[in-house]
Structure formats: C-alpha cells, structure tokens
GROMACS .gro file of C-alpha atoms in nm:
model
  365
    1MET     CA    1   9.239  11.985   9.776
    2LEU     CA    2   9.373  11.827  10.093
    3LYS     CA    3   9.412  12.044  10.400
    4PRO     CA    4   9.758  12.106  10.551
    5LEU     CA    5   9.880  11.842  10.793
    6PRO     CA    6   9.749  11.884  11.149
    7PRO     CA    7  10.006  11.963  11.421
    8HIS     CA    8  10.034  11.606  11.554
    9THR     CA    9  10.097  11.470  11.204
   10ALA     CA   10  10.347  11.746  11.135
   11ARG     CA   11  10.532  11.636  11.447
   12LEU     CA   12  10.537  11.278  11.320
   13LEU     CA   13  10.718  11.390  11.006
   14GLY     CA   14  11.023  11.486  11.207
   15ARG     CA   15  11.284  11.251  11.349
   16SER     CA   16  11.166  11.150  11.694
   17PRO     CA   17  11.346  10.934  11.952
   18SER     CA   18  11.348  10.570  11.847
   19LEU     CA   19  11.495  10.242  11.960
   20ASP     CA   20  11.873  10.219  11.956
   21TRP     CA   21  12.027   9.998  11.686
   22PRO     CA   22  12.227   9.730  11.870
   23GLY     CA   23  12.485   9.482  11.752
   24PRO     CA   24  12.363   9.151  11.610
   25ALA     CA   25  12.313   8.811  11.770
   26TRP     CA   26  12.286   8.481  11.582
   27VAL     CA   27  12.068   8.171  11.589
   28SER     CA   28  12.154   7.844  11.415
   29THR     CA   29  11.900   7.736  11.154
   30ALA     CA   30  11.866   7.447  10.909
   31ARG     CA   31  12.122   7.361  10.638
   32HIS     CA   32  12.421   7.481  10.840
   33SER     CA   33  12.310   7.845  10.835
   34ARG     CA   34  12.316   8.113  11.103
   35MET     CA   35  12.055   8.387  11.111
   36ALA     CA   36  12.166   8.728  11.232
   37TYR     CA   37  11.906   8.928  11.423
   38ARG     CA   38  11.877   9.231  11.645
   39ARG     CA   39  11.654   9.254  11.951
   40LEU     CA   40  11.552   9.604  12.056
   41GLY     CA   41  11.345   9.736  12.343
   42PRO     CA   42  11.239   9.572  12.669
   43ALA     CA   43  11.186   9.195  12.682
   44THR     CA   44  10.842   9.262  12.837
   45GLY     CA   45  10.738   9.497  12.555
   46GLU     CA   46  10.479   9.431  12.286
   47PRO     CA   47  10.663   9.196  12.045
   48TRP     CA   48  10.706   9.289  11.679
   49LEU     CA   49  10.889   9.106  11.400
   50VAL     CA   50  11.027   9.336  11.128
   51LEU     CA   51  11.090   9.182  10.784
   52HIS     CA   52  11.315   9.364  10.538
   53GLY     CA   53  11.262   9.389  10.165
   54GLY     CA   54  11.490   9.299   9.879
   55PRO     CA   55  11.506   9.006   9.877
   56GLY     CA   56  11.868   9.002   9.990
   57SER     CA   57  11.885   9.356  10.127
   58GLY     CA   58  11.937   9.294  10.497
   59SER     CA   59  11.783   9.485  10.785
   60GLN     CA   60  11.812   9.861  10.823
   61PRO     CA   61  11.743  10.094  11.118
   62ASP     CA   62  11.495  10.313  10.922
   63LEU     CA   63  11.186  10.127  11.042
   64MET     CA   64  11.280  10.174  11.407
   65GLN     CA   65  11.123  10.521  11.387
   66ALA     CA   66  10.784  10.345  11.391
   67PHE     CA   67  10.829  10.212  11.745
   68GLN     CA   68  10.820  10.363  12.092
   69PRO     CA   69  11.111  10.308  12.332
   70GLY     CA   70  10.990  10.133  12.645
   71ARG     CA   71  10.671  10.005  12.482
   72HIS     CA   72  10.781   9.777  12.199
   73GLN     CA   73  11.009   9.477  12.180
   74VAL     CA   74  11.133   9.459  11.820
   75ILE     CA   75  11.301   9.161  11.652
   76VAL     CA   76  11.481   9.245  11.327
   77PRO     CA   77  11.636   8.943  11.147
   78ASP     CA   78  11.850   8.932  10.834
   79GLN     CA   79  11.691   8.675  10.606
   80ARG     CA   80  11.889   8.370  10.494
   81GLY     CA   81  12.199   8.473  10.297
   82ALA     CA   82  12.126   8.845  10.344
   83GLY     CA   83  12.286   9.110  10.562
   84LEU     CA   84  12.501   8.950  10.831
   85SER     CA   85  12.339   8.605  10.810
   86CYS     CA   86  12.582   8.327  10.720
   87PRO     CA   87  12.686   8.200  10.473
   88ARG     CA   88  12.644   8.538  10.305
   89GLY     CA   89  12.494   8.546   9.957
   90ARG     CA   90  12.436   8.170   9.941
   91SER     CA   91  12.137   8.069   9.727
   92ALA     CA   92  12.159   7.690   9.775
   93GLY     CA   93  11.867   7.577   9.990
   94ASN     CA   94  11.741   7.933   9.999
   95HIS     CA   95  11.367   7.955   9.927
   96THR     CA   96  11.059   8.116  10.078
   97ASP     CA   97  10.938   7.821  10.283
   98GLN     CA   98  11.287   7.788  10.431
   99LEU     CA   99  11.272   8.158  10.528
  100VAL     CA  100  10.940   8.088  10.700
  101ALA     CA  101  11.096   7.797  10.889
  102ASP     CA  102  11.388   8.021  10.991
  103LEU     CA  103  11.148   8.278  11.138
  104GLU     CA  104  10.965   8.013  11.337
  105CYS     CA  105  11.299   7.883  11.464
  106LEU     CA  106  11.381   8.237  11.579
  107ARG     CA  107  11.045   8.274  11.755
  108LEU     CA  108  11.097   7.950  11.946
  109LYS     CA  109  11.453   8.048  12.036
  110LEU     CA  110  11.332   8.380  12.183
  111GLY     CA  111  11.035   8.224  12.362
  112ILE     CA  112  10.779   8.461  12.208
  113GLU     CA  113  10.422   8.328  12.205
  114ARG     CA  114  10.278   8.570  11.948
  115TRP     CA  115  10.413   8.872  11.762
  116SER     CA  116  10.292   9.136  11.522
  117LEU     CA  117  10.456   9.164  11.180
  118LEU     CA  118  10.582   9.482  11.015
  119ALA     CA  119  10.709   9.415  10.663
  120GLY     CA  120  10.806   9.614  10.355
  121SER     CA  121  10.812   9.534   9.983
  122TRP     CA  122  10.937   9.175   9.938
  123GLY     CA  123  10.903   9.136  10.315
  124CYS     CA  124  10.525   9.153  10.268
  125VAL     CA  125  10.541   8.833  10.063
  126LEU     CA  126  10.731   8.660  10.342
  127ALA     CA  127  10.497   8.804  10.607
  128LEU     CA  128  10.188   8.673  10.428
  129ARG     CA  129  10.349   8.333  10.381
  130TYR     CA  130  10.451   8.311  10.746
  131ALA     CA  131  10.114   8.431  10.877
  132ALA     CA  132   9.928   8.185  10.654
  133ARG     CA  133  10.144   7.901  10.788
  134TYR     CA  134  10.129   8.014  11.154
  135PRO     CA  135   9.819   8.235  11.198
  136GLN     CA  136   9.800   8.144  11.569
  137ARG     CA  137  10.143   8.306  11.618
  138VAL     CA  138  10.052   8.643  11.463
  139THR     CA  139   9.865   8.928  11.633
  140ARG     CA  140   9.842   9.173  11.343
  141LEU     CA  141  10.007   9.268  11.014
  142VAL     CA  142  10.138   9.604  10.897
  143LEU     CA  143  10.242   9.576  10.532
  144ARG     CA  144  10.425   9.858  10.350
  145GLY     CA  145  10.450   9.884   9.971
  146ALA     CA  146  10.340   9.526   9.907
  147PHE     CA  147  10.520   9.339   9.628
  148GLY     CA  148  10.300   9.120   9.406
  149LEU     CA  149  10.571   8.914   9.230
  150ARG     CA  150  10.404   8.976   8.894
  151LEU     CA  151  10.616   8.955   8.581
  152ALA     CA  152  10.528   9.313   8.484
  153GLU     CA  153  10.652   9.435   8.825
  154ILE     CA  154  10.977   9.245   8.785
  155ARG     CA  155  11.026   9.388   8.438
  156GLY     CA  156  10.966   9.735   8.582
  157LEU     CA  157  11.251   9.674   8.826
  158LEU     CA  158  11.495   9.562   8.557
  159HIS     CA  159  11.397   9.746   8.237
  160PRO     CA  160  11.584  10.080   8.224
  161HIS     CA  161  11.398  10.390   8.108
  162PRO     CA  162  11.584  10.507   7.792
  163ILE     CA  163  11.610  10.867   7.914
  164ARG     CA  164  11.584  10.860   8.293
  165GLU     CA  165  11.817  10.558   8.313
  166SER     CA  166  12.042  10.640   8.018
  167THR     CA  167  12.359  10.512   8.189
  168VAL     CA  168  12.208  10.167   8.239
  169ALA     CA  169  12.013  10.164   7.911
  170ARG     CA  170  12.332  10.214   7.709
  171HIS     CA  171  12.557   9.985   7.912
  172PRO     CA  172  12.666   9.681   7.704
  173ASP     CA  173  12.668   9.440   8.000
  174TRP     CA  174  12.307   9.501   8.105
  175PRO     CA  175  12.072   9.232   7.963
  176ARG     CA  176  11.766   9.342   7.769
  177GLY     CA  177  11.441   9.189   7.661
  178PRO     CA  178  11.064   9.243   7.626
  179LEU     CA  179  10.813   9.130   7.886
  180SER     CA  180  10.801   8.783   7.730
  181GLY     CA  181  11.180   8.761   7.750
  182MET     CA  182  11.210   8.841   8.122
  183PRO     CA  183  11.269   8.477   8.227
  184ARG     CA  184  11.576   8.473   7.999
  185VAL     CA  185  11.699   8.804   8.140
  186LEU     CA  186  11.658   8.680   8.497
  187ALA     CA  187  11.836   8.354   8.414
  188GLN     CA  188  12.124   8.551   8.263
  189LEU     CA  189  12.148   8.776   8.569
  190GLU     CA  190  12.145   8.482   8.808
  191GLN     CA  191  12.407   8.293   8.605
  192VAL     CA  192  12.651   8.584   8.607
  193LEU     CA  193  12.596   8.668   8.974
  194GLN     CA  194  12.641   8.310   9.097
  195VAL     CA  195  13.012   8.330   9.012
  196GLY     CA  196  13.221   8.273   9.324
  197ALA     CA  197  13.355   8.630   9.340
  198PRO     CA  198  13.276   8.961   9.165
  199ARG     CA  199  13.442   8.999   8.822
  200THR     CA  200  13.431   9.289   8.573
  201ALA     CA  201  13.100   9.191   8.410
  202THR     CA  202  12.958   9.112   8.755
  203LEU     CA  203  13.058   9.454   8.885
  204HIS     CA  204  12.881   9.623   8.594
  205LEU     CA  205  12.561   9.428   8.665
  206ILE     CA  206  12.574   9.503   9.037
  207ARG     CA  207  12.630   9.875   8.983
  208CYS     CA  208  12.367   9.906   8.709
  209TRP     CA  209  12.109   9.722   8.919
  210GLY     CA  210  12.181   9.955   9.209
  211LEU     CA  211  12.129  10.255   8.979
  212LEU     CA  212  11.791  10.119   8.868
  213GLU     CA  213  11.679  10.082   9.230
  214GLN     CA  214  11.787  10.435   9.315
  215GLY     CA  215  11.625  10.570   8.998
  216ALA     CA  216  11.288  10.413   9.079
  217ALA     CA  217  11.303  10.551   9.434
  218LEU     CA  218  11.394  10.898   9.306
  219HIS     CA  219  11.109  10.893   9.055
  220GLY     CA  220  10.854  10.816   9.326
  221MET     CA  221  10.997  11.081   9.557
  222TRP     CA  222  10.993  11.343   9.281
  223ARG     CA  223  10.626  11.278   9.208
  224SER     CA  224  10.555  11.306   9.582
  225LEU     CA  225  10.740  11.637   9.594
  226VAL     CA  226  10.536  11.774   9.303
  227HIS     CA  227  10.213  11.664   9.470
  228ALA     CA  228  10.309  11.818   9.804
  229ALA     CA  229  10.386  12.146   9.622
  230ILE     CA  230  10.045  12.137   9.453
  231LEU     CA  231   9.884  12.087   9.794
  232ARG     CA  232  10.091  12.383   9.925
  233ASP     CA  233  10.210  12.171  10.213
  234ARG     CA  234  10.543  12.344  10.273
  235LEU     CA  235  10.655  12.126  10.564
  236LEU     CA  236  10.602  11.801  10.375
  237ALA     CA  237  10.755  11.942  10.054
  238SER     CA  238  11.062  12.058  10.245
  239GLU     CA  239  11.113  11.717  10.406
  240ILE     CA  240  11.070  11.533  10.075
  241ARG     CA  241  11.307  11.772   9.897
  242ARG     CA  242  11.577  11.708  10.157
  243ASN     CA  243  11.547  11.328  10.117
  244TRP     CA  244  11.533  11.352   9.740
  245ALA     CA  245  11.845  11.569   9.723
  246GLN     CA  246  12.041  11.328   9.944
  247LEU     CA  247  11.946  11.027   9.732
  248ARG     CA  248  12.016  11.214   9.409
  249ARG     CA  249  12.370  11.294   9.529
  250LYS     CA  250  12.430  10.930   9.613
  251ARG     CA  251  12.299  10.823   9.273
  252ARG     CA  252  12.522  11.069   9.086
  253GLN     CA  253  12.824  10.936   9.271
  254ALA     CA  254  12.724  10.579   9.188
  255GLU     CA  255  12.659  10.671   8.824
  256ALA     CA  256  13.007  10.820   8.792
  257GLY     CA  257  13.159  10.496   8.919
  258VAL     CA  258  12.980  10.239   8.701
  259ASP     CA  259  13.294  10.162   8.496
  260ARG     CA  260  13.549  10.242   8.765
  261PRO     CA  261  13.802   9.956   8.807
  262GLY     CA  262  13.851   9.782   9.137
  263ILE     CA  263  13.615   9.624   9.389
  264ARG     CA  264  13.478   9.845   9.664
  265PRO     CA  265  13.295   9.741   9.984
  266ALA     CA  266  12.966   9.854   9.826
  267ASP     CA  267  13.030   9.613   9.537
  268ARG     CA  268  13.070   9.320   9.775
  269ARG     CA  269  12.748   9.411   9.953
  270GLY     CA  270  12.571   9.448   9.618
  271TRP     CA  271  12.706   9.114   9.497
  272GLN     CA  272  12.564   8.945   9.808
  273LYS     CA  273  12.229   9.123   9.776
  274PHE     CA  274  12.170   9.077   9.405
  275ARG     CA  275  12.277   8.712   9.409
  276ILE     CA  276  11.984   8.648   9.643
  277GLN     CA  277  11.752   8.885   9.459
  278SER     CA  278  11.812   8.736   9.114
  279HIS     CA  279  11.762   8.388   9.262
  280TYR     CA  280  11.422   8.480   9.410
  281LEU     CA  281  11.299   8.686   9.116
  282ARG     CA  282  11.387   8.417   8.865
  283HIS     CA  283  11.184   8.164   9.065
  284LYS     CA  284  10.900   8.413   9.132
  285GLY     CA  285  10.951   8.392   9.505
  286PHE     CA  286  10.915   8.013   9.496
  287LEU     CA  287  10.538   8.054   9.507
  288HIS     CA  288  10.267   7.913   9.284
  289PRO     CA  289  10.019   8.139   9.101
  290GLY     CA  290   9.747   8.249   9.341
  291ASP     CA  291   9.942   8.164   9.660
  292LEU     CA  292   9.941   8.523   9.783
  293ASP     CA  293   9.570   8.566   9.706
  294ARG     CA  294   9.494   8.249   9.899
  295ALA     CA  295   9.706   8.366  10.193
  296VAL     CA  296   9.522   8.701  10.206
  297SER     CA  297   9.183   8.524  10.198
  298MET     CA  298   9.280   8.277  10.466
  299LEU     CA  299   9.406   8.548  10.700
  300ALA     CA  300   9.088   8.750  10.649
  301ARG     CA  301   8.877   8.446  10.737
  302HIS     CA  302   9.085   8.408  11.054
  303GLY     CA  303   8.998   8.770  11.137
  304LEU     CA  304   9.365   8.866  11.150
  305PRO     CA  305   9.377   9.249  11.128
  306SER     CA  306   9.598   9.402  10.860
  307ASP     CA  307   9.703   9.756  10.773
  308TRP     CA  308   9.829   9.814  10.419
  309ILE     CA  309  10.043  10.126  10.384
  310HIS     CA  310  10.130  10.211  10.025
  311GLY     CA  311  10.283  10.528   9.887
  312GLN     CA  312  10.059  10.695   9.631
  313PHE     CA  313  10.357  10.739   9.399
  314ASP     CA  314  10.537  10.409   9.452
  315ALA     CA  315  10.739  10.344   9.135
  316VAL     CA  316  10.862  10.002   9.248
  317CYS     CA  317  10.549   9.818   9.366
  318PRO     CA  318  10.217   9.941   9.221
  319PRO     CA  319   9.966  10.067   9.480
  320GLY     CA  320   9.713   9.846   9.301
  321ASN     CA  321   9.866   9.548   9.480
  322SER     CA  322   9.749   9.673   9.818
  323ARG     CA  323   9.416   9.795   9.684
  324GLN     CA  324   9.341   9.451   9.542
  325TRP     CA  325   9.425   9.267   9.864
  326ILE     CA  326   9.239   9.515  10.083
  327GLY     CA  327   8.929   9.470   9.869
  328GLN     CA  328   8.971   9.094   9.879
  329SER     CA  329   8.997   9.095  10.259
  330GLN     CA  330   8.706   9.335  10.307
  331GLY     CA  331   8.486   9.121  10.083
  332LEU     CA  332   8.538   8.825  10.317
  333GLU     CA  333   8.552   9.004  10.655
  334PRO     CA  334   8.453   9.373  10.661
  335GLY     CA  335   8.678   9.587  10.879
  336VAL     CA  336   8.965   9.339  10.897
  337ALA     CA  337   9.186   9.532  10.652
  338ARG     CA  338   9.260   9.905  10.634
  339GLY     CA  339   9.439  10.105  10.367
  340HIS     CA  340   9.668  10.406  10.415
  341TRP     CA  341   9.798  10.609  10.120
  342PRO     CA  342  10.072  10.856  10.221
  343VAL     CA  343  10.217  11.111   9.979
  344ALA     CA  344  10.527  10.902   9.926
  345GLY     CA  345  10.711  10.666   9.696
  346HIS     CA  346  10.849  10.328   9.796
  347LEU     CA  347  11.106  10.393  10.068
  348ALA     CA  348  11.029  10.347  10.438
  349GLY     CA  349  11.233  10.654  10.532
  350GLU     CA  350  11.030  10.903  10.327
  351PRO     CA  351  10.867  11.156  10.562
  352ALA     CA  352  10.498  11.085  10.494
  353MET     CA  353  10.562  10.710  10.490
  354ARG     CA  354  10.751  10.733  10.819
  355ALA     CA  355  10.462  10.926  10.973
  356ALA     CA  356  10.206  10.674  10.848
  357LEU     CA  357  10.405  10.377  10.980
  358ARG     CA  358  10.443  10.539  11.320
  359ARG     CA  359  10.076  10.629  11.342
  360VAL     CA  360   9.958  10.278  11.245
  361VAL     CA  361  10.205  10.082  11.460
  362GLN     CA  362  10.136  10.291  11.768
  363SER     CA  363   9.757  10.282  11.737
  364PRO     CA  364   9.573   9.975  11.872
  365ARG     CA  365   9.353   9.757  11.652
   0.00000   0.00000   0.00000
C-alpha cells in the first residue's frame, strides 16, 4: 500500500498562484488563416509551448498551474480552426503537417530560438510530429495522457456504454457500429457536422458527443476516487470528490438538455470543436501507420528528454500508450524518457495530475 502524500506533494494538490490568463493575439498563417495565441510570463523566461488536446478543443487556462510566475514564458496557441483561431471550425486545408507549419510560423514570429513542449492527449500527437520535424528547436517534452490514434481508442471515444451512457446509447441520431464499422461512423459524423450551420440532427450529435466526453472523464475520476479511498489518502480523495461532483453536475445539466430546442452558445462551440475532431479522427490524424513510433525513436536517438505523465485510470487514452513509447525510448537511449503515473483519469485539472505536471515542469532535466 502506498504511503500518504508527503507535505510538499500535498501542497502541490492545492491551487497555487499561476500565470494570469491574458487576452489573445493573432499571427497570420498559410491559407488565409489567423492563429490565436496567448503569451504569458516574462519575455526573458524559460520558453514553453503548450499544445491543447481535442483536436478542435482550443486552449484552456488549466495547464497554467504547472508554471511558475516570473520563471516561465508560456505560449498557448489555438490550433487551426479551433478556439479563437480564424476561420473557426474550418476543415479545408486543416491537417497535422499544416498545424506543425503553423507552430513554426509562430516560433519565428516570436523570435524564440528553442522551447520546451507541454502537450495533452491529441496535443501529444502534434508535439511528437513537431519535435520530429524540428528537433533542434525543442529542449524537452512533457506529454500528458498520450493519444495513440488507434481505431480501438477512437471507438472507445464514440461507442456509448449501454448503461453508463444510456442517454446517448438510446438516442436515434447517434450513429452506431462495431469496430470494423468505425470508418463509416466517422464518415457519417463528419458529413453531418460539415453542414454550414448547426441543425436539429447536428445539435443532437454535438450534445451526445459532449456527453460521451464527460462520461469518460467521470469514469476515470471515479476510479481514481475509489483508489484514493483504498489508500486512505483523505486529502487526495477529498480533492477528487470535489472535482468529480462538479463535473457530474455539469453532465446532468447537459443530459437534461440533449433534446432541448434552440441553439445555445455551448452548441456553437461544440459545432466548431467536433467539426475539427471528426475531420481528424476520420483521417487518423493524417498520419501513416508507424509514424508516431518512428517519431518517438528518432527523438530518443537525438537524446531529447521526455516525461510521459499518464493517469492510472485514464478512460480516454490507455496508459499503455505511454508505457509502450517509454519502453521504446529507453531501449534506444536509457534515461531519456521517464514515466509518471498519478492517481488520476484523463483531465489536466485533476488534483494528482495537476501536482504531477507541476512537479515535472518545475524540475530540471
């Protein structure tokens, strides 16, 4: 049985001062697009690039808890078509190598020689792709809840549990299919969501997809809560319970509104997000089989240090993804990759995940 958290780790679980969340700036990129980004901390600070998940989600202030005011300079872009980047929700010309080119355009615009990368979920795919293309521009990688783009993972995101996700499982507008039928399901989702504006069927898809995301996050948090209770770690259990209760309330409100008429601001944000997400999932991130494995191997051979932080109870991206790539890196260059396994699910804001991110980012390699 694990021992209770030491005092310094217990302190990390709490909300500590972090960088302020400023308004956005924009940089013009290829294909008549404008990338929104936020720049936090002093211009002379240690530079970090933060890559959000999704794809299509847009940046969030949660990860700012990992950084120290006065020490870190943090660049947080919204990827093409996501968040406040323009045109919003556009999939034309939107692919992974273009996202990589956008990031390099941003680096040149800001005059940063090298930066470290902190990425989560889908952002890990983009981080690996960028670092493999520009290893001389990257100092280190911190990768949270790495997404492997495997068909089984994608099915896990979209296949509702018949009991836990009963609202989605019974909804007539949600597409269904076995593992072999996932390409058809993804094509159907993308076709409906590419309509110029949200309609009734589109609203149902957006709201059901949001419920599935919340359900997977809740499942991972619940398993973390049970584990913390078994360990008799009251502080951690209390923090997890508070987060879980907040997310459960939000999910119940969303569940009650699945068939509610009218378009709300959350629907427009969801339409933008899931247009991009369905586009990337259908095309498997615009990568070829083995591309991520090759990127991991190449970075290990370059001696680029990486920290892989993966919640033990992640119900969105299997922890086996990180374990595989850590082992692959260690086999080529011992000591280049480290693994961290907090009592957490998938979300960056979960207390043990937040503590692990802060500890890793603020410790030198």
